[in-house]
Coordinates of C-alpha atoms in Angstrom, one line a residue:
P616 CA 49.5 34.7 24.4
E617 CA 52.4 33.0 23.8
Y618 CA 55.7 32.9 22.3
S619 CA 58.6 29.9 22.9
G620 CA 61.3 28.0 20.3
M621 CA 64.9 26.8 21.4
T622 CA 68.1 28.0 21.5
G623 CA 70.8 27.0 20.0
D624 CA 72.4 25.0 23.2
G625 CA 69.4 23.3 23.8
T626 CA 67.5 25.6 26.3
S627 CA 63.4 25.3 26.2
F628 CA 61.9 28.8 26.1
L629 CA 58.4 30.2 27.0
M630 CA 56.9 33.0 26.9
R631 CA 53.1 34.1 28.6
A632 CA 51.8 36.9 28.6
G633 CA 48.1 39.2 30.3
V634 CA 48.2 41.4 26.8
A635 CA 50.4 41.0 23.3
R636 CA 50.3 43.9 20.6
P637 CA 52.3 43.4 17.6
L638 CA 55.2 45.9 16.7
S639 CA 55.3 47.5 12.9
E640 CA 59.1 46.6 12.8
G641 CA 58.7 42.8 13.7
G642 CA 58.5 41.1 16.8
G643 CA 55.7 41.8 19.6
E644 CA 55.5 43.3 23.2
A645 CA 53.8 42.4 26.0
E646 CA 52.0 43.5 29.8
D647 CA 52.1 41.1 32.9
V648 CA 54.8 38.6 31.2
T649 CA 55.8 35.3 32.4
T650 CA 59.0 33.8 30.8
E651 CA 60.0 29.6 31.3
L652 CA 63.8 28.7 30.4
R653 CA 64.4 24.6 30.6
T654 CA 68.1 23.8 30.2
P655 CA 69.4 20.6 28.9
R656 CA 70.5 19.9 32.1
G657 CA 67.2 20.6 34.2
L658 CA 67.6 24.1 35.3
D659 CA 64.7 25.6 35.3
V660 CA 64.6 29.5 35.7
S661 CA 61.0 30.9 36.2
M662 CA 61.0 35.6 35.4
R663 CA 57.9 37.8 35.9
A664 CA 57.9 40.8 34.9
G665 CA 55.7 43.7 34.3
M666 CA 56.5 44.3 30.4
G667 CA 58.4 42.4 27.9
K668 CA 59.7 42.8 24.4
I669 CA 60.0 39.9 21.6
D670 CA 62.9 41.2 18.5
P671 CA 63.1 38.2 16.5
A672 CA 65.7 40.6 14.6
S673 CA 68.2 40.6 17.7
A674 CA 67.3 37.0 18.8
T675 CA 66.5 38.6 22.1
M676 CA 63.7 39.5 24.9
R677 CA 63.6 42.1 27.0
L678 CA 61.8 42.4 30.2
S679 CA 61.3 45.6 32.3
G680 CA 58.9 47.4 34.6
G681 CA 60.3 45.0 37.5
V682 CA 61.7 41.4 37.3
S683 CA 61.8 38.6 39.6
I684 CA 63.4 35.4 38.8
E685 CA 63.2 32.3 40.7
T686 CA 66.0 28.5 39.6
S687 CA 65.0 25.1 40.4
T688 CA 68.6 25.7 42.6
G689 CA 67.1 27.7 44.8
Y690 CA 68.1 31.5 43.9
T691 CA 65.3 34.3 44.0
I692 CA 66.7 37.6 42.7
T693 CA 65.1 41.0 41.6
A694 CA 66.4 43.4 38.8
T695 CA 65.3 46.1 37.2
G696 CA 65.4 44.7 34.0
L697 CA 67.1 41.7 31.6
V698 CA 67.8 41.0 27.9
A699 CA 67.2 36.9 27.1
S700 CA 68.8 35.8 24.1
T701 CA 66.7 33.4 21.9
A702 CA 69.5 32.1 20.1
Q703 CA 71.8 30.6 23.1
T704 CA 71.4 30.9 26.6
E705 CA 72.5 34.0 28.1
V706 CA 70.6 36.3 30.0
V707 CA 71.7 39.5 31.1
S708 CA 70.5 42.4 33.9
D709 CA 69.9 45.6 32.3
G710 CA 71.6 47.2 36.4
A711 CA 71.6 46.0 40.1
V712 CA 70.4 43.1 41.4
T713 CA 69.3 41.5 44.8
A714 CA 69.2 37.8 45.5
N715 CA 68.9 35.4 47.9
A716 CA 70.0 32.5 47.8
P717 CA 71.0 29.1 49.7
F718 CA 74.6 30.6 51.4
G719 CA 72.5 33.4 52.1
T720 CA 71.7 37.5 50.5
L721 CA 74.1 39.0 47.9
D722 CA 73.4 42.7 46.0
A723 CA 75.6 43.2 43.0
G724 CA 75.4 45.7 39.6
S725 CA 74.6 43.2 37.4
M726 CA 74.2 39.6 36.8
T727 CA 74.6 36.8 33.6
L728 CA 73.7 33.6 33.5
T729 CA 75.2 31.7 30.3
S730 CA 76.3 28.7 29.8
A731 CA 79.9 27.8 30.5
S732 CA 83.0 27.7 27.9
D733 CA 84.2 24.4 28.3
D734 CA 81.0 23.1 28.6
P735 CA 78.1 24.3 27.1
A736 CA 75.7 21.9 28.7
A737 CA 76.9 23.3 32.3
Y738 CA 75.5 26.6 33.5
V739 CA 77.2 29.7 34.9
L740 CA 75.5 32.5 37.0
V741 CA 78.1 35.2 37.4
F742 CA 77.1 38.4 39.9
N743 CA 80.0 41.3 39.3
Q744 CA 80.3 45.2 39.8
G745 CA 80.1 45.6 43.8
V746 CA 79.6 42.2 45.1
K747 CA 78.3 42.2 48.6
L748 CA 77.7 39.7 49.8
I749 CA 75.8 38.4 54.2
Y750 CA 76.7 34.6 54.1
D751 CA 74.7 33.1 56.4
P752 CA 75.6 29.3 57.7
K753 CA 72.4 26.8 57.9
N754 CA 74.1 24.5 60.2

């Protein structure tokens, strides 16, 4: 099963699942979930999770059961869960994250990916709440 759409700021999303079930209150839940985001400027974000839930009433997709994230800019991130908006580009972790980035590794209490306030076609990835960064220069 698949669920796809486009946010108000032009990011396309596609959620695929190994198994999906409709929920009586609307939306659905899924197992073995892969979600792909593509921004208008070409940033690709791929997310895998054990469980997923789509809630059209709140315009959200919730991923849980361990989430792994890969970006086309070289980040790999793990989180216990996250919530992604289907109305605009916004992805927020449920809690702590661990990331491998082009500049090194980091641990943080939370992570948010949003469009930039001064340029809706640009995107900002923010780590906060007790960030521990290990810088690893390649050269």
